[in-house]
Amino acid sequence: MLLHSLSVFREIFEIVFTHRQIATVAEIGVESGQVSGIYVELGASAVYCVDPEPSDRLRSTLAGNDALHLVEQPSPEVLPDLPPAQLYVLDGDHNYAVVERELRWIVANAPDAVVVMHDVLWPWSRRDLYYEPSLLSLADRHPASEDGPTVWHDGLTPAGFVGLGAFTVAQQAGGERNGVATAVEDVLSAARDDWHFVVVPAVFGLGVLMRRGSAADEQLLAALRPYTESVLLEKLENNRIGLYTRVLQMQYDAAAEATYRDQLAEKVAAQRHEIDRLTTELDMARAALRPQ
Ligand SMILES: C[S@@+](CC[C@H](N)C(=O)[O-])C[C@H]1O[C@@H](n2cnc3c(N)ncnc32)[C@H](O)[C@@H]1O
């Protein structure tokens, strides 16, 4: 039920490919590989699919297409080792430290590329998510929790967006060096050049980043505008998140209720067993007292 893959943004990628010459794509954070082939369909001749923990499903998906190259290393460390790309898609570890370094590297080394990045809106805009905290120094991590955020309050809850073992999240939202959007703001405010940053306000927010200055950029921005300035999309996204977090809460309550009912059933069964035992004992005692 949860829309979360970048594959839903195919029409946005179509617009990017229409307005830019893109031969090589660096795809950071691949998961199932359902997006990788889209870049080839749209005209890329090579896609470097960076994921430090590829599943068997991902391996077999990528193995079926010669243009897709699996890179089993973490970003941002891997970025200098990849061939230069005209499109960087950032959807790996969604925390400030990783995203800030990824963007800082791209701004310095590939300033003519387009950068498309996921999760620039709630819940990871102002709160770190950690897939692989062990790769980060202690100073780069906020105290984290297995619980997840929900729209009903700022705190975390086991009934929120939880990682179920795949990721943890910063206990506190907001403040310095926390979240994907904060990383974008800090990198762009420190950059020498001016950059455009626009957001498609759907499915957790898709950011599109490009250096200011070329006619192609203005045309690309104009083509994206029906999406990036859509109040309708923004309202639908807020509504989707409101309803989805309600579903999470109901799932959590239903699971807790089922556990409670199981425990109750076990208690009743144990009590029945005890009653049967006592009844047998009573019957035996009565039989012993009965005159022969
Ligand atoms: C949200 S999923 C990606 C979803 C995929 N882009 C899609 O739209 O279908 C995040 C992926 O990033 C990977 N990942 C985590 N840390 C990473 C890192 N430092 N560099 C690259 N990938 C990372 C995870 O293994 C996971 O498969």
PDB file of C-alpha atoms and ligand atoms in Angstrom:
ATOM      1  CA  MET A   1       0.000   0.000   0.000  1.00  0.00           C
ATOM      2  CA  LEU A   2       2.883   2.382   0.703  1.00  0.00           C
ATOM      3  CA  LEU A   3       4.120   4.218  -2.390  1.00  0.00           C
ATOM      4  CA  HIS A   4       7.824   4.786  -1.838  1.00  0.00           C
ATOM      5  CA  SER A   5       9.845   3.843  -4.929  1.00  0.00           C
ATOM      6  CA  LEU A   6      11.256   6.426  -7.311  1.00  0.00           C
ATOM      7  CA  SER A   7       9.646   4.397 -10.091  1.00  0.00           C
ATOM      8  CA  VAL A   8       6.480   6.443  -9.479  1.00  0.00           C
ATOM      9  CA  PHE A   9       8.383   9.505 -10.741  1.00  0.00           C
ATOM     10  CA  ARG A  10       8.969   8.109 -14.234  1.00  0.00           C
ATOM     11  CA  GLU A  11       7.301  11.103 -15.883  1.00  0.00           C
ATOM     12  CA  ILE A  12       9.644  13.467 -14.015  1.00  0.00           C
ATOM     13  CA  PHE A  13      12.654  11.486 -15.279  1.00  0.00           C
ATOM     14  CA  GLU A  14      11.174  11.655 -18.801  1.00  0.00           C
ATOM     15  CA  ILE A  15      11.209  15.449 -18.555  1.00  0.00           C
ATOM     16  CA  VAL A  16      14.815  15.472 -17.293  1.00  0.00           C
ATOM     17  CA  PHE A  17      15.968  13.194 -20.125  1.00  0.00           C
ATOM     18  CA  THR A  18      14.080  15.302 -22.698  1.00  0.00           C
ATOM     19  CA  HIS A  19      15.936  18.456 -21.663  1.00  0.00           C
ATOM     20  CA  ARG A  20      19.414  17.066 -20.928  1.00  0.00           C
ATOM     21  CA  GLN A  21      21.854  14.789 -22.749  1.00  0.00           C
ATOM     22  CA  ILE A  22      22.205  11.943 -20.265  1.00  0.00           C
ATOM     23  CA  ALA A  23      24.406   8.991 -21.184  1.00  0.00           C
ATOM     24  CA  THR A  24      25.581   7.932 -17.726  1.00  0.00           C
ATOM     25  CA  VAL A  25      23.539   7.755 -14.524  1.00  0.00           C
ATOM     26  CA  ALA A  26      24.862   7.227 -10.997  1.00  0.00           C
ATOM     27  CA  GLU A  27      21.996   5.662  -9.041  1.00  0.00           C
ATOM     28  CA  ILE A  28      22.727   5.762  -5.312  1.00  0.00           C
ATOM     29  CA  GLY A  29      20.479   3.425  -3.286  1.00  0.00           C
ATOM     30  CA  VAL A  30      18.909   0.835  -5.562  1.00  0.00           C
ATOM     31  CA  GLU A  31      16.985  -1.641  -3.341  1.00  0.00           C
ATOM     32  CA  SER A  32      14.980  -3.873  -5.732  1.00  0.00           C
ATOM     33  CA  GLY A  33      16.344  -2.349  -8.969  1.00  0.00           C
ATOM     34  CA  GLN A  34      12.881  -1.477 -10.232  1.00  0.00           C
ATOM     35  CA  VAL A  35      14.010   2.038 -11.206  1.00  0.00           C
ATOM     36  CA  SER A  36      17.397   1.214 -12.783  1.00  0.00           C
ATOM     37  CA  GLY A  37      16.004  -0.019 -16.108  1.00  0.00           C
ATOM     38  CA  ILE A  38      13.858   3.109 -16.490  1.00  0.00           C
ATOM     39  CA  TYR A  39      16.991   5.233 -17.048  1.00  0.00           C
ATOM     40  CA  VAL A  40      18.060   2.901 -19.871  1.00  0.00           C
ATOM     41  CA  GLU A  41      14.586   3.007 -21.409  1.00  0.00           C
ATOM     42  CA  LEU A  42      14.821   6.798 -21.365  1.00  0.00           C
ATOM     43  CA  GLY A  43      18.165   6.827 -23.199  1.00  0.00           C
ATOM     44  CA  ALA A  44      21.063   6.211 -20.765  1.00  0.00           C
ATOM     45  CA  SER A  45      23.763   3.853 -22.045  1.00  0.00           C
ATOM     46  CA  ALA A  46      25.236   3.093 -18.596  1.00  0.00           C
ATOM     47  CA  VAL A  47      23.737   3.120 -15.108  1.00  0.00           C
ATOM     48  CA  TYR A  48      25.998   2.583 -12.084  1.00  0.00           C
ATOM     49  CA  CYS A  49      23.735   1.040  -9.462  1.00  0.00           C
ATOM     50  CA  VAL A  50      25.344   1.731  -6.087  1.00  0.00           C
ATOM     51  CA  ASP A  51      24.073  -0.331  -3.162  1.00  0.00           C
ATOM     52  CA  PRO A  52      26.326  -1.792  -0.445  1.00  0.00           C
ATOM     53  CA  GLU A  53      23.775  -4.480   0.431  1.00  0.00           C
ATOM     54  CA  PRO A  54      22.337  -5.887  -2.803  1.00  0.00           C
ATOM     55  CA  SER A  55      19.635  -8.521  -2.443  1.00  0.00           C
ATOM     56  CA  ASP A  56      19.477 -11.622  -4.656  1.00  0.00           C
ATOM     57  CA  ARG A  57      16.473 -10.056  -6.388  1.00  0.00           C
ATOM     58  CA  LEU A  58      18.529  -6.965  -7.203  1.00  0.00           C
ATOM     59  CA  ARG A  59      21.434  -9.039  -8.535  1.00  0.00           C
ATOM     60  CA  SER A  60      19.172 -10.980 -10.876  1.00  0.00           C
ATOM     61  CA  THR A  61      17.317  -7.842 -12.038  1.00  0.00           C
ATOM     62  CA  LEU A  62      20.579  -6.086 -12.924  1.00  0.00           C
ATOM     63  CA  ALA A  63      22.142  -9.201 -14.467  1.00  0.00           C
ATOM     64  CA  GLY A  64      19.475  -9.165 -17.179  1.00  0.00           C
ATOM     65  CA  ASN A  65      20.572  -5.802 -18.609  1.00  0.00           C
ATOM     66  CA  ASP A  66      24.134  -5.118 -19.893  1.00  0.00           C
ATOM     67  CA  ALA A  67      23.781  -1.367 -19.347  1.00  0.00           C
ATOM     68  CA  LEU A  68      23.247  -1.803 -15.585  1.00  0.00           C
ATOM     69  CA  HIS A  69      26.396  -2.121 -13.443  1.00  0.00           C
ATOM     70  CA  LEU A  70      26.157  -3.142  -9.812  1.00  0.00           C
ATOM     71  CA  VAL A  71      28.563  -1.300  -7.488  1.00  0.00           C
ATOM     72  CA  GLU A  72      28.610  -2.870  -4.030  1.00  0.00           C
ATOM     73  CA  GLN A  73      30.075   0.020  -2.090  1.00  0.00           C
ATOM     74  CA  PRO A  74      28.607   2.780   0.030  1.00  0.00           C
ATOM     75  CA  SER A  75      28.144   6.361  -1.083  1.00  0.00           C
ATOM     76  CA  PRO A  76      29.618   8.960  -0.699  1.00  0.00           C
ATOM     77  CA  GLU A  77      32.986   7.134  -0.550  1.00  0.00           C
ATOM     78  CA  VAL A  78      32.335   5.473  -3.926  1.00  0.00           C
ATOM     79  CA  LEU A  79      31.547   8.670  -5.874  1.00  0.00           C
ATOM     80  CA  PRO A  80      35.126   9.496  -7.030  1.00  0.00           C
ATOM     81  CA  ASP A  81      35.521   5.921  -8.345  1.00  0.00           C
ATOM     82  CA  LEU A  82      32.474   6.071 -10.651  1.00  0.00           C
ATOM     83  CA  PRO A  83      32.643   7.286 -14.254  1.00  0.00           C
ATOM     84  CA  PRO A  84      31.395  10.897 -14.494  1.00  0.00           C
ATOM     85  CA  ALA A  85      27.604  10.964 -14.742  1.00  0.00           C
ATOM     86  CA  GLN A  86      25.211  13.536 -16.181  1.00  0.00           C
ATOM     87  CA  LEU A  87      22.491  12.458 -13.748  1.00  0.00           C
ATOM     88  CA  TYR A  88      22.997  11.589 -10.052  1.00  0.00           C
ATOM     89  CA  VAL A  89      20.011  10.033  -8.297  1.00  0.00           C
ATOM     90  CA  LEU A  90      20.407  10.119  -4.509  1.00  0.00           C
ATOM     91  CA  ASP A  91      18.240   7.640  -2.612  1.00  0.00           C
ATOM     92  CA  GLY A  92      20.706   5.800  -0.358  1.00  0.00           C
ATOM     93  CA  ASP A  93      21.258   6.521   3.335  1.00  0.00           C
ATOM     94  CA  HIS A  94      18.922   9.388   4.210  1.00  0.00           C
ATOM     95  CA  ASN A  95      20.894  11.207   6.853  1.00  0.00           C
ATOM     96  CA  TYR A  96      22.577  14.599   6.990  1.00  0.00           C
ATOM     97  CA  ALA A  97      26.163  13.302   7.066  1.00  0.00           C
ATOM     98  CA  VAL A  98      25.801  11.091   3.995  1.00  0.00           C
ATOM     99  CA  VAL A  99      23.638  13.433   1.895  1.00  0.00           C
ATOM    100  CA  GLU A 100      25.749  16.481   2.757  1.00  0.00           C
ATOM    101  CA  ARG A 101      28.925  14.697   1.579  1.00  0.00           C
ATOM    102  CA  GLU A 102      27.262  13.336  -1.540  1.00  0.00           C
ATOM    103  CA  LEU A 103      26.036  16.783  -2.542  1.00  0.00           C
ATOM    104  CA  ARG A 104      29.268  18.527  -1.603  1.00  0.00           C
ATOM    105  CA  TRP A 105      31.160  16.083  -3.833  1.00  0.00           C
ATOM    106  CA  ILE A 106      28.773  16.567  -6.769  1.00  0.00           C
ATOM    107  CA  VAL A 107      28.729  20.363  -6.476  1.00  0.00           C
ATOM    108  CA  ALA A 108      32.548  20.397  -6.520  1.00  0.00           C
ATOM    109  CA  ASN A 109      33.198  17.660  -9.081  1.00  0.00           C
ATOM    110  CA  ALA A 110      30.143  17.358 -11.347  1.00  0.00           C
ATOM    111  CA  PRO A 111      28.551  20.822 -11.315  1.00  0.00           C
ATOM    112  CA  ASP A 112      26.945  20.364 -14.738  1.00  0.00           C
ATOM    113  CA  ALA A 113      25.062  17.230 -13.731  1.00  0.00           C
ATOM    114  CA  VAL A 114      21.413  17.190 -12.736  1.00  0.00           C
ATOM    115  CA  VAL A 115      20.822  15.801  -9.258  1.00  0.00           C
ATOM    116  CA  VAL A 116      17.533  14.156  -8.402  1.00  0.00           C
ATOM    117  CA  MET A 117      17.075  13.240  -4.763  1.00  0.00           C
ATOM    118  CA  HIS A 118      14.373  11.538  -2.783  1.00  0.00           C
ATOM    119  CA  ASP A 119      12.893  12.204   0.683  1.00  0.00           C
ATOM    120  CA  VAL A 120      13.372  15.939   0.857  1.00  0.00           C
ATOM    121  CA  LEU A 121       9.976  16.295   2.613  1.00  0.00           C
ATOM    122  CA  TRP A 122       8.494  14.739   5.764  1.00  0.00           C
ATOM    123  CA  PRO A 123       9.527  12.483   7.481  1.00  0.00           C
ATOM    124  CA  TRP A 124      13.266  12.636   6.569  1.00  0.00           C
ATOM    125  CA  SER A 125      13.540  16.331   5.684  1.00  0.00           C
ATOM    126  CA  ARG A 126      14.495  17.310   9.250  1.00  0.00           C
ATOM    127  CA  ARG A 127      15.176  13.915  10.829  1.00  0.00           C
ATOM    128  CA  ASP A 128      18.060  11.549  10.057  1.00  0.00           C
ATOM    129  CA  LEU A 129      17.441   7.966   8.982  1.00  0.00           C
ATOM    130  CA  TYR A 130      20.306   5.488   9.353  1.00  0.00           C
ATOM    131  CA  TYR A 131      20.552   2.349   7.223  1.00  0.00           C
ATOM    132  CA  GLU A 132      24.203   1.880   8.074  1.00  0.00           C
ATOM    133  CA  PRO A 133      25.184   3.954  11.120  1.00  0.00           C
ATOM    134  CA  SER A 134      28.366   1.916  11.659  1.00  0.00           C
ATOM    135  CA  LEU A 135      29.892   3.700   8.625  1.00  0.00           C
ATOM    136  CA  LEU A 136      29.474   7.066  10.348  1.00  0.00           C
ATOM    137  CA  SER A 137      31.588   8.604  13.088  1.00  0.00           C
ATOM    138  CA  LEU A 138      29.867   9.166  16.431  1.00  0.00           C
ATOM    139  CA  ALA A 139      29.880  12.901  15.747  1.00  0.00           C
ATOM    140  CA  ASP A 140      27.860  12.299  12.554  1.00  0.00           C
ATOM    141  CA  ARG A 141      25.057  10.419  14.289  1.00  0.00           C
ATOM    142  CA  HIS A 142      22.222  11.621  16.451  1.00  0.00           C
ATOM    143  CA  PRO A 143      20.958   9.336  19.210  1.00  0.00           C
ATOM    144  CA  ALA A 144      18.704   6.923  17.337  1.00  0.00           C
ATOM    145  CA  SER A 145      15.646   4.771  17.939  1.00  0.00           C
ATOM    146  CA  GLU A 146      13.855   1.764  16.443  1.00  0.00           C
ATOM    147  CA  ASP A 147      10.554   3.670  16.831  1.00  0.00           C
ATOM    148  CA  GLY A 148       9.316   5.853  13.994  1.00  0.00           C
ATOM    149  CA  PRO A 149       7.768   9.266  13.337  1.00  0.00           C
ATOM    150  CA  THR A 150       4.074   9.883  12.824  1.00  0.00           C
ATOM    151  CA  VAL A 151       2.118  12.993  11.909  1.00  0.00           C
ATOM    152  CA  TRP A 152       0.267  13.130  15.193  1.00  0.00           C
ATOM    153  CA  HIS A 153       3.178  14.485  17.282  1.00  0.00           C
ATOM    154  CA  ASP A 154       6.924  15.246  17.063  1.00  0.00           C
ATOM    155  CA  GLY A 155       7.984  12.294  19.220  1.00  0.00           C
ATOM    156  CA  LEU A 156       8.556   8.768  17.970  1.00  0.00           C
ATOM    157  CA  THR A 157       6.197   5.852  18.433  1.00  0.00           C
ATOM    158  CA  PRO A 158       6.320   2.114  17.700  1.00  0.00           C
ATOM    159  CA  ALA A 159       3.155   2.774  15.648  1.00  0.00           C
ATOM    160  CA  GLY A 160       4.938   5.211  13.282  1.00  0.00           C
ATOM    161  CA  PHE A 161       7.204   4.815  10.219  1.00  0.00           C
ATOM    162  CA  VAL A 162       9.419   2.111  11.725  1.00  0.00           C
ATOM    163  CA  GLY A 163      12.414   0.464  10.047  1.00  0.00           C
ATOM    164  CA  LEU A 164      11.637  -3.085  11.261  1.00  0.00           C
ATOM    165  CA  GLY A 165      15.356  -3.820  11.536  1.00  0.00           C
ATOM    166  CA  ALA A 166      16.308  -2.145   8.221  1.00  0.00           C
ATOM    167  CA  PHE A 167      16.900   1.327   9.658  1.00  0.00           C
ATOM    168  CA  THR A 168      16.792   3.465  12.777  1.00  0.00           C
ATOM    169  CA  VAL A 169      15.907   7.157  13.038  1.00  0.00           C
ATOM    170  CA  ALA A 170      17.100  10.176  15.010  1.00  0.00           C
ATOM    171  CA  GLN A 171      15.236  10.468  18.292  1.00  0.00           C
ATOM    172  CA  GLN A 172      14.780  14.218  17.827  1.00  0.00           C
ATOM    173  CA  ALA A 173      13.671  15.992  14.640  1.00  0.00           C
ATOM    174  CA  GLY A 174      15.069  19.400  13.684  1.00  0.00           C
ATOM    175  CA  GLY A 175      18.130  21.311  14.788  1.00  0.00           C
ATOM    176  CA  GLU A 176      21.523  21.403  13.153  1.00  0.00           C
ATOM    177  CA  ARG A 177      22.896  18.659  10.905  1.00  0.00           C
ATOM    178  CA  ASN A 178      19.663  16.680  10.936  1.00  0.00           C
ATOM    179  CA  GLY A 179      17.758  15.470   7.866  1.00  0.00           C
ATOM    180  CA  VAL A 180      17.972  15.508   4.080  1.00  0.00           C
ATOM    181  CA  ALA A 181      16.559  19.013   3.456  1.00  0.00           C
ATOM    182  CA  THR A 182      18.957  20.488   6.021  1.00  0.00           C
ATOM    183  CA  ALA A 183      21.882  18.912   4.126  1.00  0.00           C
ATOM    184  CA  VAL A 184      20.673  20.449   0.836  1.00  0.00           C
ATOM    185  CA  GLU A 185      20.344  23.917   2.413  1.00  0.00           C
ATOM    186  CA  ASP A 186      23.792  23.781   4.019  1.00  0.00           C
ATOM    187  CA  VAL A 187      25.559  22.605   0.843  1.00  0.00           C
ATOM    188  CA  LEU A 188      23.828  25.177  -1.371  1.00  0.00           C
ATOM    189  CA  SER A 189      24.473  28.048   1.021  1.00  0.00           C
ATOM    190  CA  ALA A 190      28.207  27.162   1.078  1.00  0.00           C
ATOM    191  CA  ALA A 191      28.466  26.595  -2.718  1.00  0.00           C
ATOM    192  CA  ARG A 192      30.310  29.147  -4.871  1.00  0.00           C
ATOM    193  CA  ASP A 193      27.734  29.031  -7.693  1.00  0.00           C
ATOM    194  CA  ASP A 194      23.996  29.557  -7.584  1.00  0.00           C
ATOM    195  CA  TRP A 195      21.882  26.434  -7.882  1.00  0.00           C
ATOM    196  CA  HIS A 196      18.221  25.839  -8.589  1.00  0.00           C
ATOM    197  CA  PHE A 197      16.495  23.539  -6.146  1.00  0.00           C
ATOM    198  CA  VAL A 198      12.878  22.611  -6.846  1.00  0.00           C
ATOM    199  CA  VAL A 199      10.687  19.984  -5.207  1.00  0.00           C
ATOM    200  CA  VAL A 200       7.935  17.776  -6.571  1.00  0.00           C
ATOM    201  CA  PRO A 201       5.730  17.580  -3.446  1.00  0.00           C
ATOM    202  CA  ALA A 202       4.664  13.938  -3.801  1.00  0.00           C
ATOM    203  CA  VAL A 203       5.677  10.557  -2.338  1.00  0.00           C
ATOM    204  CA  PHE A 204       7.965  12.048   0.340  1.00  0.00           C
ATOM    205  CA  GLY A 205       9.294  14.780  -1.946  1.00  0.00           C
ATOM    206  CA  LEU A 206      11.536  14.603  -4.983  1.00  0.00           C
ATOM    207  CA  GLY A 207      14.182  17.323  -5.151  1.00  0.00           C
ATOM    208  CA  VAL A 208      15.730  18.396  -8.455  1.00  0.00           C
ATOM    209  CA  LEU A 209      18.959  20.310  -8.290  1.00  0.00           C
ATOM    210  CA  MET A 210      20.915  21.996 -11.096  1.00  0.00           C
ATOM    211  CA  ARG A 211      23.380  24.823 -11.467  1.00  0.00           C
ATOM    212  CA  ARG A 212      21.896  28.136 -12.586  1.00  0.00           C
ATOM    213  CA  GLY A 213      22.801  29.688 -15.851  1.00  0.00           C
ATOM    214  CA  SER A 214      21.892  27.793 -18.999  1.00  0.00           C
ATOM    215  CA  ALA A 215      18.868  28.103 -21.264  1.00  0.00           C
ATOM    216  CA  ALA A 216      18.399  24.353 -21.037  1.00  0.00           C
ATOM    217  CA  ASP A 217      18.013  24.703 -17.284  1.00  0.00           C
ATOM    218  CA  GLU A 218      15.295  27.326 -17.674  1.00  0.00           C
ATOM    219  CA  GLN A 219      13.448  25.062 -20.116  1.00  0.00           C
ATOM    220  CA  LEU A 220      13.827  22.085 -17.807  1.00  0.00           C
ATOM    221  CA  LEU A 221      12.564  24.109 -14.853  1.00  0.00           C
ATOM    222  CA  ALA A 222       9.610  25.358 -16.901  1.00  0.00           C
ATOM    223  CA  ALA A 223       8.734  21.800 -17.927  1.00  0.00           C
ATOM    224  CA  LEU A 224       8.873  20.675 -14.290  1.00  0.00           C
ATOM    225  CA  ARG A 225       6.814  23.597 -13.025  1.00  0.00           C
ATOM    226  CA  PRO A 226       3.355  21.942 -13.344  1.00  0.00           C
ATOM    227  CA  TYR A 227       4.673  19.397 -10.818  1.00  0.00           C
ATOM    228  CA  THR A 228       6.921  21.542  -8.625  1.00  0.00           C
ATOM    229  CA  GLU A 229       4.315  24.275  -8.167  1.00  0.00           C
ATOM    230  CA  SER A 230       1.298  22.032  -7.849  1.00  0.00           C
ATOM    231  CA  VAL A 231      -0.785  22.847  -4.777  1.00  0.00           C
ATOM    232  CA  LEU A 232      -2.937  19.842  -5.706  1.00  0.00           C
ATOM    233  CA  LEU A 233       0.044  17.448  -5.392  1.00  0.00           C
ATOM    234  CA  GLU A 234       1.022  19.004  -2.075  1.00  0.00           C
ATOM    235  CA  LYS A 235      -2.502  18.557  -0.692  1.00  0.00           C
ATOM    236  CA  LEU A 236      -2.712  14.969  -1.955  1.00  0.00           C
ATOM    237  CA  GLU A 237       0.656  14.150  -0.354  1.00  0.00           C
ATOM    238  CA  ASN A 238      -0.393  15.605   3.003  1.00  0.00           C
ATOM    239  CA  ASN A 239      -3.635  13.683   2.796  1.00  0.00           C
ATOM    240  CA  ARG A 240      -1.812  10.465   1.805  1.00  0.00           C
ATOM    241  CA  ILE A 241       0.562  10.743   4.743  1.00  0.00           C
ATOM    242  CA  GLY A 242      -2.285  11.530   7.148  1.00  0.00           C
ATOM    243  CA  LEU A 243      -4.236   8.478   5.991  1.00  0.00           C
ATOM    244  CA  TYR A 244      -1.219   6.194   5.804  1.00  0.00           C
ATOM    245  CA  THR A 245      -0.026   7.022   9.306  1.00  0.00           C
ATOM    246  CA  ARG A 246      -3.576   6.328  10.491  1.00  0.00           C
ATOM    247  CA  VAL A 247      -3.338   2.889   8.815  1.00  0.00           C
ATOM    248  CA  LEU A 248       0.002   2.268  10.579  1.00  0.00           C
ATOM    249  CA  GLN A 249      -1.600   3.160  13.918  1.00  0.00           C
ATOM    250  CA  MET A 250      -4.542   0.826  13.211  1.00  0.00           C
ATOM    251  CA  GLN A 251      -2.181  -2.010  12.162  1.00  0.00           C
ATOM    252  CA  TYR A 252      -0.206  -1.534  15.355  1.00  0.00           C
ATOM    253  CA  ASP A 253      -3.377  -1.500  17.494  1.00  0.00           C
ATOM    254  CA  ALA A 254      -4.726  -4.594  15.682  1.00  0.00           C
ATOM    255  CA  ALA A 255      -1.427  -6.461  16.264  1.00  0.00           C
ATOM    256  CA  ALA A 256      -1.432  -5.443  19.960  1.00  0.00           C
ATOM    257  CA  GLU A 257      -5.075  -6.542  20.251  1.00  0.00           C
ATOM    258  CA  ALA A 258      -4.255  -9.908  18.599  1.00  0.00           C
ATOM    259  CA  THR A 259      -1.358 -10.433  21.029  1.00  0.00           C
ATOM    260  CA  TYR A 260      -3.623  -9.568  23.962  1.00  0.00           C
ATOM    261  CA  ARG A 261      -6.289 -12.006  22.705  1.00  0.00           C
ATOM    262  CA  ASP A 262      -3.683 -14.781  22.260  1.00  0.00           C
ATOM    263  CA  GLN A 263      -2.460 -14.217  25.819  1.00  0.00           C
ATOM    264  CA  LEU A 264      -6.048 -14.240  27.091  1.00  0.00           C
ATOM    265  CA  ALA A 265      -6.781 -17.496  25.195  1.00  0.00           C
ATOM    266  CA  GLU A 266      -3.652 -19.091  26.711  1.00  0.00           C
ATOM    267  CA  LYS A 267      -4.754 -17.975  30.189  1.00  0.00           C
ATOM    268  CA  VAL A 268      -8.278 -19.355  29.699  1.00  0.00           C
ATOM    269  CA  ALA A 269      -6.850 -22.677  28.364  1.00  0.00           C
ATOM    270  CA  ALA A 270      -4.537 -22.945  31.414  1.00  0.00           C
ATOM    271  CA  GLN A 271      -7.444 -22.213  33.761  1.00  0.00           C
ATOM    272  CA  ARG A 272      -9.619 -24.818  31.971  1.00  0.00           C
ATOM    273  CA  HIS A 273      -6.831 -27.338  32.339  1.00  0.00           C
ATOM    274  CA  GLU A 274      -6.600 -26.534  36.072  1.00  0.00           C
ATOM    275  CA  ILE A 275     -10.392 -26.825  36.490  1.00  0.00           C
ATOM    276  CA  ASP A 276     -10.311 -30.244  34.749  1.00  0.00           C
ATOM    277  CA  ARG A 277      -7.496 -31.367  37.028  1.00  0.00           C
ATOM    278  CA  LEU A 278      -9.330 -30.198  40.166  1.00  0.00           C
ATOM    279  CA  THR A 279     -12.583 -31.806  38.966  1.00  0.00           C
ATOM    280  CA  THR A 280     -10.772 -35.119  38.471  1.00  0.00           C
ATOM    281  CA  GLU A 281      -9.215 -34.791  41.932  1.00  0.00           C
ATOM    282  CA  LEU A 282     -12.647 -34.040  43.439  1.00  0.00           C
ATOM    283  CA  ASP A 283     -14.263 -36.978  41.647  1.00  0.00           C
ATOM    284  CA  MET A 284     -11.536 -39.273  42.974  1.00  0.00           C
ATOM    285  CA  ALA A 285     -11.959 -37.958  46.527  1.00  0.00           C
ATOM    286  CA  ARG A 286     -15.744 -38.385  46.303  1.00  0.00           C
ATOM    287  CA  ALA A 287     -15.307 -41.925  44.990  1.00  0.00           C
ATOM    288  CA  ALA A 288     -12.961 -42.717  47.890  1.00  0.00           C
ATOM    289  CA  LEU A 289     -15.550 -41.467  50.437  1.00  0.00           C
ATOM    290  CA  ARG A 290     -18.438 -43.408  48.876  1.00  0.00           C
ATOM    291  CA  PRO A 291     -19.470 -46.462  51.011  1.00  0.00           C
ATOM    292  CA  GLN A 292     -18.314 -49.715  49.340  1.00  0.00           C
TER     293      GLN A 292
HETATM  294  C1  LIG B   1      14.981   3.726  -0.120  1.00  0.00           C
HETATM  295  S1  LIG B   1      15.957   2.415  -0.707  1.00  0.00           S
HETATM  296  C2  LIG B   1      16.166   2.798  -2.401  1.00  0.00           C
HETATM  297  C3  LIG B   1      14.916   2.661  -3.211  1.00  0.00           C
HETATM  298  C4  LIG B   1      15.110   2.759  -4.707  1.00  0.00           C
HETATM  299  N1  LIG B   1      15.902   3.917  -5.082  1.00  0.00           N
HETATM  300  C5  LIG B   1      13.740   2.861  -5.363  1.00  0.00           C
HETATM  301  O1  LIG B   1      13.293   3.986  -5.578  1.00  0.00           O
HETATM  302  O2  LIG B   1      13.116   1.816  -5.620  1.00  0.00           O
HETATM  303  C6  LIG B   1      17.509   2.754  -0.028  1.00  0.00           C
HETATM  304  C7  LIG B   1      18.606   1.817  -0.485  1.00  0.00           C
HETATM  305  O3  LIG B   1      19.839   2.471  -0.197  1.00  0.00           O
HETATM  306  C8  LIG B   1      20.796   1.518   0.176  1.00  0.00           C
HETATM  307  N2  LIG B   1      21.841   2.226   0.923  1.00  0.00           N
HETATM  308  C9  LIG B   1      21.947   2.416   2.253  1.00  0.00           C
HETATM  309  N3  LIG B   1      23.052   3.106   2.542  1.00  0.00           N
HETATM  310  C10 LIG B   1      23.654   3.387   1.366  1.00  0.00           C
HETATM  311  C11 LIG B   1      24.844   4.067   1.010  1.00  0.00           C
HETATM  312  N4  LIG B   1      25.647   4.640   1.938  1.00  0.00           N
HETATM  313  N5  LIG B   1      25.161   4.139  -0.299  1.00  0.00           N
HETATM  314  C12 LIG B   1      24.364   3.568  -1.239  1.00  0.00           C
HETATM  315  N6  LIG B   1      23.228   2.917  -0.957  1.00  0.00           N
HETATM  316  C13 LIG B   1      22.880   2.825   0.332  1.00  0.00           C
HETATM  317  C14 LIG B   1      19.998   0.508   0.981  1.00  0.00           C
HETATM  318  O4  LIG B   1      20.656  -0.756   0.965  1.00  0.00           O
HETATM  319  C15 LIG B   1      18.657   0.478   0.232  1.00  0.00           C
HETATM  320  O5  LIG B   1      18.644  -0.556  -0.726  1.00  0.00           O
END
